Structures are given as C-alpha cells and as structure tokens.
Short mmCIF file of C-alpha atoms in Angstrom, two decimals:
data_model
loop_
_atom_site.label_atom_id
_atom_site.label_comp_id
_atom_site.label_asym_id
_atom_site.label_seq_id
_atom_site.Cartn_x
_atom_site.Cartn_y
_atom_site.Cartn_z
CA MET A 1 0.71 -22.87 1.69
CA ASN A 2 -0.71 -19.50 0.69
CA PRO A 3 -0.40 -16.32 2.80
CA ARG A 4 -3.95 -16.58 4.17
CA ASP A 5 -3.57 -20.17 5.33
CA ARG A 6 -0.16 -19.36 6.80
CA PHE A 7 -1.49 -16.35 8.73
CA LEU A 8 -4.53 -18.17 10.10
CA ARG A 9 -2.67 -21.34 11.06
CA CYS A 10 0.18 -19.40 12.66
CA ASN A 11 -2.13 -17.32 14.85
CA ARG A 12 -4.06 -20.45 15.83
CA PHE A 13 -0.85 -22.22 16.91
CA GLN A 14 -1.15 -24.77 14.12
CA SER A 15 1.73 -26.09 12.01
CA VAL A 16 2.96 -23.93 9.10
CA ASP A 17 5.68 -24.25 6.47
CA HIS A 18 7.15 -21.07 7.94
CA ALA A 19 5.90 -18.00 9.81
CA PRO A 20 4.56 -15.12 7.68
CA PHE A 21 7.31 -12.99 6.12
CA VAL A 22 6.11 -9.41 6.60
CA GLU A 23 7.26 -6.09 8.04
CA ILE A 24 5.63 -2.98 9.47
CA ALA A 25 6.58 0.42 8.03
CA LEU A 26 9.27 3.08 7.58
CA TRP A 27 9.71 6.66 8.65
CA GLY A 28 9.71 9.08 5.73
CA GLN A 29 13.27 10.00 6.73
CA THR A 30 14.26 6.32 6.48
CA ILE A 31 12.93 6.13 2.94
CA GLU A 32 14.90 9.27 2.06
CA ARG A 33 18.10 7.76 3.47
CA TRP A 34 17.61 4.43 1.70
CA HIS A 35 17.06 6.14 -1.63
CA ALA A 36 20.44 7.83 -1.14
CA GLU A 37 21.95 4.43 -0.28
CA GLY A 38 20.70 2.64 -3.37
CA MET A 39 17.09 1.58 -2.86
CA PRO A 40 15.26 2.10 -6.18
CA ARG A 41 12.86 5.03 -6.06
CA ASP A 42 10.04 3.04 -7.61
CA VAL A 43 9.92 0.55 -4.72
CA ASP A 44 6.63 0.62 -2.81
CA THR A 45 7.57 1.24 0.81
CA TYR A 46 4.09 0.81 2.29
CA PHE A 47 5.02 -2.62 3.65
CA TYR A 48 2.09 -3.68 5.77
CA ILE A 49 -0.62 -3.51 3.15
CA ASN A 50 -0.66 -5.31 -0.20
CA GLY A 51 2.65 -7.05 0.45
CA ASN A 52 5.86 -6.06 -1.31
CA GLU A 53 7.31 -7.91 -4.27
CA TYR A 54 10.68 -6.15 -4.14
CA PHE A 55 11.39 -7.27 -0.57
CA GLY A 56 9.42 -10.50 -0.87
CA PHE A 57 6.83 -9.64 1.78
CA GLU A 58 3.59 -11.58 1.80
CA ARG A 59 0.32 -9.88 0.99
CA TRP A 60 -2.00 -8.72 3.76
CA GLU A 61 -4.87 -6.33 3.27
CA TYR A 62 -7.17 -4.17 5.36
CA ILE A 63 -10.73 -3.37 4.34
CA GLN A 64 -10.79 0.40 3.91
CA ILE A 65 -13.76 1.13 6.16
CA ASN A 66 -13.56 4.64 7.61
CA THR A 67 -14.10 4.69 11.38
CA LEU A 68 -12.98 8.31 11.79
CA MET A 69 -14.95 11.55 11.67
CA VAL A 70 -17.12 12.35 8.65
CA PRO A 71 -17.01 15.13 7.74
CA GLU A 72 -13.56 16.16 8.90
CA PHE A 73 -12.78 19.64 10.16
CA GLU A 74 -11.49 22.21 7.71
CA TYR A 75 -7.70 22.58 7.81
CA GLN A 76 -6.67 26.06 8.95
CA THR A 77 -3.27 27.71 9.34
CA LEU A 78 -3.56 29.89 12.45
CA GLU A 79 -0.02 31.25 12.92
CA GLU A 80 3.28 30.90 11.11
CA ASP A 81 6.86 32.08 11.49
CA GLU A 82 10.22 30.97 10.08
CA ARG A 83 10.53 27.89 12.30
CA THR A 84 7.00 26.80 13.21
CA VAL A 85 3.43 26.66 12.04
CA VAL A 86 0.31 26.56 14.22
CA PHE A 87 -2.60 24.87 12.50
CA LYS A 88 -5.94 23.24 13.12
CA GLY A 89 -5.86 19.81 11.52
CA THR A 90 -8.69 17.94 9.88
CA ASP A 91 -9.13 16.07 13.17
CA GLY A 92 -9.96 19.35 14.95
CA VAL A 93 -6.72 19.32 16.95
CA VAL A 94 -4.65 22.51 17.10
CA HIS A 95 -0.91 21.78 16.70
CA ARG A 96 2.32 23.73 16.77
CA ALA A 97 4.83 22.00 14.49
CA LEU A 98 8.40 22.54 13.38
CA LYS A 99 8.73 23.17 9.66
CA GLU A 100 12.13 21.52 9.37
CA GLY A 101 12.66 17.77 9.23
CA LYS A 102 9.37 16.79 7.60
CA VAL A 103 9.73 14.09 4.94
CA GLY A 104 6.87 12.27 3.25
CA GLY A 105 4.40 13.32 5.94
CA THR A 106 6.68 12.16 8.79
CA ARG A 107 8.01 14.75 11.23
CA MET A 108 11.33 14.24 13.02
CA SER A 109 9.89 15.89 16.15
CA MET A 110 6.48 15.46 17.71
CA ASP A 111 4.09 18.37 17.41
CA GLN A 112 3.01 20.37 20.43
CA TYR A 113 -0.72 19.79 20.93
CA ILE A 114 -2.45 23.00 21.96
CA SER A 115 -6.15 22.09 22.05
CA PHE A 116 -8.57 19.27 21.22
CA PRO A 117 -12.13 19.30 19.89
CA VAL A 118 -13.82 17.56 22.85
CA THR A 119 -13.60 19.18 26.27
CA ASP A 120 -16.99 18.40 27.84
CA ARG A 121 -20.36 16.77 27.16
CA THR A 122 -21.56 19.63 24.94
CA SER A 123 -18.57 19.32 22.60
CA PHE A 124 -18.91 15.52 22.66
CA LEU A 125 -22.52 15.80 21.48
CA GLU A 126 -21.27 17.95 18.61
CA MET A 127 -18.56 15.39 17.81
CA LYS A 128 -21.16 12.60 17.68
CA LYS A 129 -22.68 14.25 14.61
CA ARG A 130 -19.49 13.35 12.72
CA TYR A 131 -19.90 9.63 13.48
CA ASN A 132 -22.92 8.46 11.53
CA PRO A 133 -22.17 4.74 10.99
CA HIS A 134 -24.47 4.63 7.97
CA SER A 135 -22.76 7.41 6.01
CA SER A 136 -22.12 6.03 2.52
CA ILE A 137 -18.66 7.58 2.38
CA ARG A 138 -17.48 5.21 5.11
CA TYR A 139 -17.38 2.33 2.62
CA PRO A 140 -15.14 2.09 -0.46
CA ARG A 141 -16.72 2.85 -3.80
CA TYR A 142 -17.82 -0.17 -5.83
CA TRP A 143 -18.15 -2.21 -2.65
CA ASP A 144 -19.90 -5.12 -4.37
CA ASP A 145 -16.99 -5.49 -6.79
CA LEU A 146 -14.54 -5.54 -3.88
CA VAL A 147 -16.60 -8.18 -2.11
CA ARG A 148 -16.37 -10.46 -5.15
CA CYS A 149 -12.58 -10.05 -5.16
CA TYR A 150 -12.31 -10.65 -1.41
CA ARG A 151 -14.23 -13.91 -1.71
CA ARG A 152 -11.58 -15.27 -4.09
CA ARG A 153 -8.54 -14.12 -2.12
CA ASP A 154 -5.59 -16.18 -0.87
CA TYR A 155 -4.28 -13.51 1.55
CA PRO A 156 -5.40 -12.51 5.08
CA LEU A 157 -7.96 -9.73 5.29
CA ALA A 158 -8.49 -7.47 8.30
CA LEU A 159 -11.50 -5.38 9.24
CA THR A 160 -10.73 -1.62 8.91
CA SER A 161 -7.36 0.00 8.28
CA ILE A 162 -4.56 -0.24 10.81
CA GLY A 163 -4.37 2.58 13.35
CA GLN A 164 -8.05 3.55 13.19
CA PHE A 165 -10.28 2.34 16.00
CA GLY A 166 -9.87 1.59 19.68
CA PHE A 167 -11.55 2.90 22.81
CA TYR A 168 -8.68 4.73 24.49
CA SER A 169 -7.23 5.83 21.16
CA MET A 170 -10.52 7.45 20.16
CA LEU A 171 -10.74 9.29 23.48
CA ARG A 172 -7.17 10.48 22.95
CA ARG A 173 -7.98 11.71 19.43
CA TRP A 174 -10.91 13.70 20.79
CA MET A 175 -9.48 14.96 24.08
CA GLY A 176 -5.70 14.51 24.14
CA THR A 177 -3.62 12.10 26.23
CA GLU A 178 -3.86 13.93 29.56
CA LYS A 179 -7.65 14.31 29.56
CA ALA A 180 -8.09 10.79 28.15
CA CYS A 181 -6.38 9.57 31.32
CA THR A 182 -8.03 11.85 33.88
CA ILE A 183 -11.61 11.79 32.57
CA PHE A 184 -12.15 8.33 34.08
CA TYR A 185 -11.86 10.03 37.49
CA ASP A 186 -13.16 13.52 36.73
CA ASP A 187 -16.31 12.59 34.79
CA PRO A 188 -16.96 8.83 34.78
CA LYS A 189 -20.54 9.27 33.54
CA LEU A 190 -19.36 11.12 30.45
CA VAL A 191 -16.69 8.55 29.67
CA GLU A 192 -19.28 5.77 30.01
CA GLU A 193 -21.50 7.64 27.56
CA MET A 194 -18.64 8.10 25.09
CA LEU A 195 -17.54 4.47 25.28
CA ASP A 196 -21.10 3.19 24.85
CA PHE A 197 -21.50 5.44 21.83
CA LEU A 198 -18.26 4.13 20.30
CA THR A 199 -19.36 0.54 20.91
CA GLU A 200 -22.68 1.07 19.15
CA PHE A 201 -20.99 3.01 16.35
CA PHE A 202 -18.49 0.25 15.64
CA ILE A 203 -21.04 -2.56 15.74
CA GLU A 204 -23.39 -0.68 13.42
CA LEU A 205 -20.59 0.24 11.01
CA SER A 206 -18.98 -3.20 10.87
CA THR A 207 -22.09 -5.38 10.55
CA ARG A 208 -22.46 -4.86 6.81
CA THR A 209 -18.82 -5.79 6.22
CA LEU A 210 -19.01 -8.87 8.39
CA ASN A 211 -22.18 -10.02 6.65
CA ASP A 212 -20.67 -9.54 3.18
CA VAL A 213 -17.09 -10.77 3.69
CA GLU A 214 -15.37 -13.57 5.61
CA VAL A 215 -12.96 -11.43 7.62
CA ASP A 216 -9.84 -13.09 9.06
CA TRP A 217 -8.87 -10.75 11.88
CA TYR A 218 -9.41 -7.42 13.57
CA ASN A 219 -6.80 -5.11 15.08
CA TYR A 220 -7.73 -2.60 17.79
CA PHE A 221 -5.43 0.42 17.76
CA GLU A 222 -4.92 1.62 21.35
CA ASP A 223 -1.34 2.77 22.13
CA PHE A 224 -2.26 3.18 25.80
CA ALA A 225 1.12 2.52 27.40
CA PHE A 226 4.53 4.10 27.84
CA LYS A 227 7.97 2.68 28.60
CA THR A 228 7.29 1.27 32.06
CA GLY A 229 3.56 0.63 32.12
CA PRO A 230 0.09 1.48 30.84
CA LEU A 231 -1.48 4.94 30.88
CA ILE A 232 -4.58 3.42 32.49
CA GLY A 233 -4.43 0.89 35.30
CA PRO A 234 -6.11 -2.51 35.66
CA ASN A 235 -9.02 -1.13 37.71
CA ILE A 236 -9.91 1.46 35.06
CA TYR A 237 -9.47 -1.11 32.30
CA LYS A 238 -11.72 -3.61 34.08
CA LYS A 239 -14.49 -1.13 34.90
CA PHE A 240 -14.64 0.91 31.70
CA LEU A 241 -12.99 -0.94 28.82
CA LEU A 242 -13.39 -4.65 29.55
CA PRO A 243 -17.19 -4.89 29.10
CA ARG A 244 -17.07 -2.88 25.85
CA TYR A 245 -14.24 -4.98 24.44
CA GLN A 246 -16.18 -8.10 25.35
CA ARG A 247 -19.28 -6.85 23.59
CA ILE A 248 -17.50 -6.00 20.35
CA ASN A 249 -15.41 -9.17 20.46
CA LYS A 250 -18.57 -11.23 20.89
CA HIS A 251 -19.95 -9.44 17.83
CA LEU A 252 -16.78 -10.28 15.87
CA ARG A 253 -16.83 -13.93 16.90
CA LYS A 254 -20.49 -14.21 15.97
CA HIS A 255 -19.36 -13.37 12.43
CA GLY A 256 -16.47 -15.83 12.42
CA VAL A 257 -13.58 -13.54 13.38
CA ASP A 258 -11.49 -15.47 15.91
CA ILE A 259 -8.17 -13.59 15.63
CA ILE A 260 -8.53 -10.35 17.57
CA SER A 261 -5.41 -8.26 18.02
CA LEU A 262 -4.48 -5.43 20.39
CA ASP A 263 -1.94 -2.94 19.08
CA SER A 264 -0.22 -0.92 21.79
CA ASP A 265 3.28 0.42 22.04
CA GLY A 266 4.86 0.53 25.48
CA ASN A 267 4.59 -1.98 28.30
CA ILE A 268 1.12 -3.51 28.75
CA GLU A 269 2.23 -6.56 30.71
CA VAL A 270 0.24 -5.74 33.86
CA LEU A 271 -2.94 -5.66 31.73
CA LEU A 272 -2.41 -9.03 30.01
CA PRO A 273 -4.76 -11.07 32.25
CA LEU A 274 -7.56 -8.58 31.52
CA ILE A 275 -6.63 -8.43 27.84
CA ILE A 276 -7.08 -12.19 27.65
CA GLU A 277 -10.34 -11.96 29.61
CA ALA A 278 -11.58 -9.35 27.13
CA GLY A 279 -11.23 -11.88 24.32
CA PHE A 280 -8.03 -10.77 22.62
CA THR A 281 -5.96 -13.50 20.98
CA GLN A 282 -2.95 -11.51 19.71
CA ILE A 283 -0.81 -8.61 20.90
CA CYS A 284 1.62 -6.42 18.98
CA PRO A 285 4.19 -4.90 18.50
CA MET A 286 5.90 -6.14 21.71
CA GLU A 287 8.16 -3.09 22.05
CA GLN A 288 11.59 -4.09 23.35
CA ALA A 289 12.59 -0.65 24.65
CA ALA A 290 9.59 -0.97 26.98
CA GLY A 291 10.60 -4.41 28.26
CA MET A 292 7.92 -6.51 26.54
CA ASP A 293 9.80 -9.80 26.80
CA ALA A 294 8.04 -12.13 24.37
CA VAL A 295 9.83 -15.25 25.60
CA LYS A 296 8.87 -14.57 29.23
CA ILE A 297 5.27 -13.74 28.29
CA ARG A 298 4.96 -16.87 26.14
CA LYS A 299 6.24 -19.05 28.98
CA LYS A 300 3.76 -17.44 31.39
CA TYR A 301 0.64 -17.33 29.20
CA GLY A 302 1.26 -20.16 26.75
CA LYS A 303 -1.09 -20.24 23.79
CA ALA A 304 -3.51 -17.67 25.20
CA LEU A 305 -1.92 -14.99 22.99
CA SER A 306 -0.13 -15.02 19.67
CA PHE A 307 2.46 -12.32 19.01
CA SER A 308 3.54 -10.04 16.19
CA GLY A 309 6.66 -7.90 16.44
CA SER A 310 9.27 -8.17 19.22
CA ILE A 311 12.44 -7.60 17.14
CA ASP A 312 14.29 -4.61 18.58
CA LYS A 313 14.50 -1.90 15.91
CA ARG A 314 17.45 -0.33 17.75
CA GLU A 315 19.61 -3.39 17.07
CA LEU A 316 19.15 -2.97 13.32
CA ALA A 317 21.07 0.31 13.54
CA LYS A 318 24.17 -1.47 14.84
CA GLY A 319 26.27 -4.10 13.06
CA LYS A 320 25.60 -7.44 11.42
CA GLN A 321 26.70 -9.33 14.51
CA GLU A 322 24.17 -7.46 16.67
CA ILE A 323 21.40 -8.09 14.12
CA GLU A 324 22.05 -11.84 14.14
CA LYS A 325 22.25 -11.86 17.93
CA GLU A 326 18.88 -10.09 18.21
CA LEU A 327 17.20 -12.57 15.86
CA LEU A 328 18.72 -15.65 17.47
CA ARG A 329 17.95 -14.33 20.98
CA GLN A 330 14.25 -15.15 20.64
CA LEU A 331 13.20 -16.41 17.20
CA PRO A 332 14.12 -20.10 17.64
CA PHE A 333 12.04 -20.43 20.82
CA LEU A 334 9.10 -18.34 19.63
CA LEU A 335 8.90 -20.00 16.22
CA GLU A 336 9.08 -23.43 17.80
CA SER A 337 6.31 -22.59 20.28
CA GLY A 338 4.12 -21.24 17.45
CA GLY A 339 1.78 -18.28 17.27
CA TYR A 340 4.49 -15.80 16.32
CA ILE A 341 4.92 -13.41 13.38
CA PRO A 342 8.40 -11.85 13.56
CA THR A 343 8.66 -8.16 12.64
CA VAL A 344 10.45 -5.15 14.06
CA ASP A 345 8.75 -3.70 17.12
CA HIS A 346 7.83 -0.36 15.54
CA THR A 347 8.30 1.79 12.45
CA ILE A 348 11.92 1.56 11.27
CA PRO A 349 13.80 4.80 12.10
CA PRO A 350 16.35 6.56 9.87
CA ASP A 351 19.39 5.43 11.86
CA VAL A 352 18.95 1.98 10.23
CA SER A 353 20.93 1.73 7.00
CA TYR A 354 19.56 0.13 3.85
CA GLU A 355 22.41 -2.40 3.94
CA ASN A 356 21.56 -3.39 7.51
CA PHE A 357 17.88 -3.78 6.67
CA LEU A 358 18.63 -6.08 3.73
CA TYR A 359 20.97 -8.12 5.93
CA TYR A 360 18.29 -8.37 8.62
CA LEU A 361 15.74 -9.61 6.07
CA ASP A 362 18.19 -12.19 4.72
CA ILE A 363 18.95 -13.64 8.14
CA LYS A 364 15.32 -13.53 9.22
CA ARG A 365 14.19 -15.40 6.12
CA LYS A 366 16.87 -18.05 6.64
CA VAL A 367 15.78 -18.54 10.25
CA LEU A 368 12.09 -18.75 9.27
CA GLU A 369 12.80 -21.29 6.55
CA GLY A 370 15.20 -23.36 8.66
CA ARG A 371 18.21 -22.51 6.49
CA TYR A 372 20.24 -20.48 8.99
CA GLY A 373 23.68 -22.01 9.42
CA ALA A 374 23.06 -24.56 6.67
#
C-alpha cells in the first residue's frame, strides 16, 4: 500500500496495512540540541512535507499556493537596544522581540505585538489590494510541469501549505488576537465584509488548482482556542463562520476533495457539533495539555471525524516508561477504531532528547505494525 492509498483509506475509516508513519515539526532549539546529541547535521528536519528518509517518515506534500498578502510589507527595524529589537515585519505587524534565544527562525519567547495593519474598514480596504487571487506570483513557477508530476504521484497531496489560510487566523493576522475576538461584537458588518471577501478570494484562487490537479485533502489553519476552550463561542461560530466554511467546503467537494481538516491548538470540544455541521472530516492536533481526549471524542462522535495528533509531547521529555505508557494509553483503541494518524500534538520542544525521540519512533512503529511485545 503506498502512502497516498494509506492516507486516503485511513481518513475514510477503511482498512489499511498500518496507519501513516509521519510526524509534525521541531523547534529550532530542538534541532540544535539534537545535533549536539548525535543527530547528523545533514538530516532534513522539515518532517511534515516531502517525508523523511532518515527517520522513515512517509511522503506528504502541500501545493505551494500562496494565500497570504502579495506584495508583502517592507521589513523595517524601528528601534533596537542590547536586549530587544522593535520591527515591522513583512506581514505589517509591529513586534518587540528578544534578541537572545533565537535559533533557526524559532524564538524561545513570544514576541510582544505592538500594532497590526488592519484597524478599521479603511485599512481593510487597503489590505484587500494585497489579495488579488489572480496574481501570477501566487502559483509556483513551471506550474504545468508540477501538474504532470502530481498526476503520477503515489503520496497524498494537500491544497496550499500548512498554516496559511483560515477565517479566524486571517483576521488574527490582520488585526491581532484581541480585536479578532471583539470585532464580532464591535463591528459585525465589517467582519461579515471581511469574511465574505476571504471566501471569494479563496474560491477564486483555488479553482485553477482544483481543475488541474486531483487534490486529496485541505487543511484550514485556525488556532482559535486556548487551554480550556475556544476564543470564539458557538454562537459566533454559527453566525459568522459556519456559512462561509460550508460554502468553501461545498466548493472543495465539488472538485473531489472529501478530506477537510481543521487545525487548531487548544480545546475546541464545545465547537465539534458545529465543526461537523460545517463539513469538516478531520481535526488536529488534539492537544493533550488542553484536554482534547481523543478516545472520549471518538466514542462520542464515532466516524464523523478522523484525527491526527493526540500524543502528548510533554511525555516525550520524560523516560522510556512514560513514553510507552503514553502510546499504549490510546493508540490501541484509536488504531482499532480507524481514522487516526498518530503524531505528537504540537511542534516538539527542546526538552525532548534525541534519544527519547528515537525511542518514541521505535515504539510507535512497532505499535502501528502490530509488532509491539512480539
């Protein structure tokens, strides 16, 4: 069974030889630690795309369609001292960031966000100018050559890169988390206008891809929850987001995409009935620190949703016994019930040793292939 068949059959709750063997990603600081602990420096650590021969991960790919602003803002350093730098990023957001602790583009501490490019309707109308869906730069060069390769593939292919497009996530990029939560109350007409624009933009941008390529799945990037619940409640979701999700998901299904995933950290359990109603078929990454109990959710919702994730990254930082316990806590049931791709529940942090990660992969593979305890 090739990776594409395995991915499709798994997410459709059909029989597979074993669940896909994949992982998510690493902090830059984790990569630095693992190099010091013996991981070869020529190992590709971008796990989620193109697979990974060194670790034995299966190949998945994302079509590199750009859903973000074109053109970007010009990067500007605004202030700087010994400890911090204040800058305007290419997304138009003004940050204050610590200089120390940055490795491979990953900061140990979150930046302080000072201002965002969209504050009202006037600035939104200016932002719209950066979202022409027909801009040629949104598609990879030599698109026709890529299409020919995609048509011969044996690996799953997703529409757009991971972490790019979602409704709440786009509002947050433009306005910041606080305003992306309060605007639904403060200016509902503006948020309706923005969401309608994003819907039209995505449909226009994606139609060419969907006509040219048989796409296997699509992943909305939202991240609209925290440890104990979502940042927007069911009423807001139902009024503002549900009809737009349904419209795009109908568009995707019209073009043969029947695996539609919602990516959100935090606890989204209260939204699950609406997520299903919106047409989603998969959720990830099932963050354990936020109480996303995959076994409980599977028992409640059955085959309405497939899962990816759910392995507590914090347990990998402990000992071998804790790693085995975490895997055996849920994998046997979830793998038996189907529709489950086991990965850690977020980017692997630097408190996880290279030795522990290799041990985790060894035990996980044995469980997936039915060899654990043999």
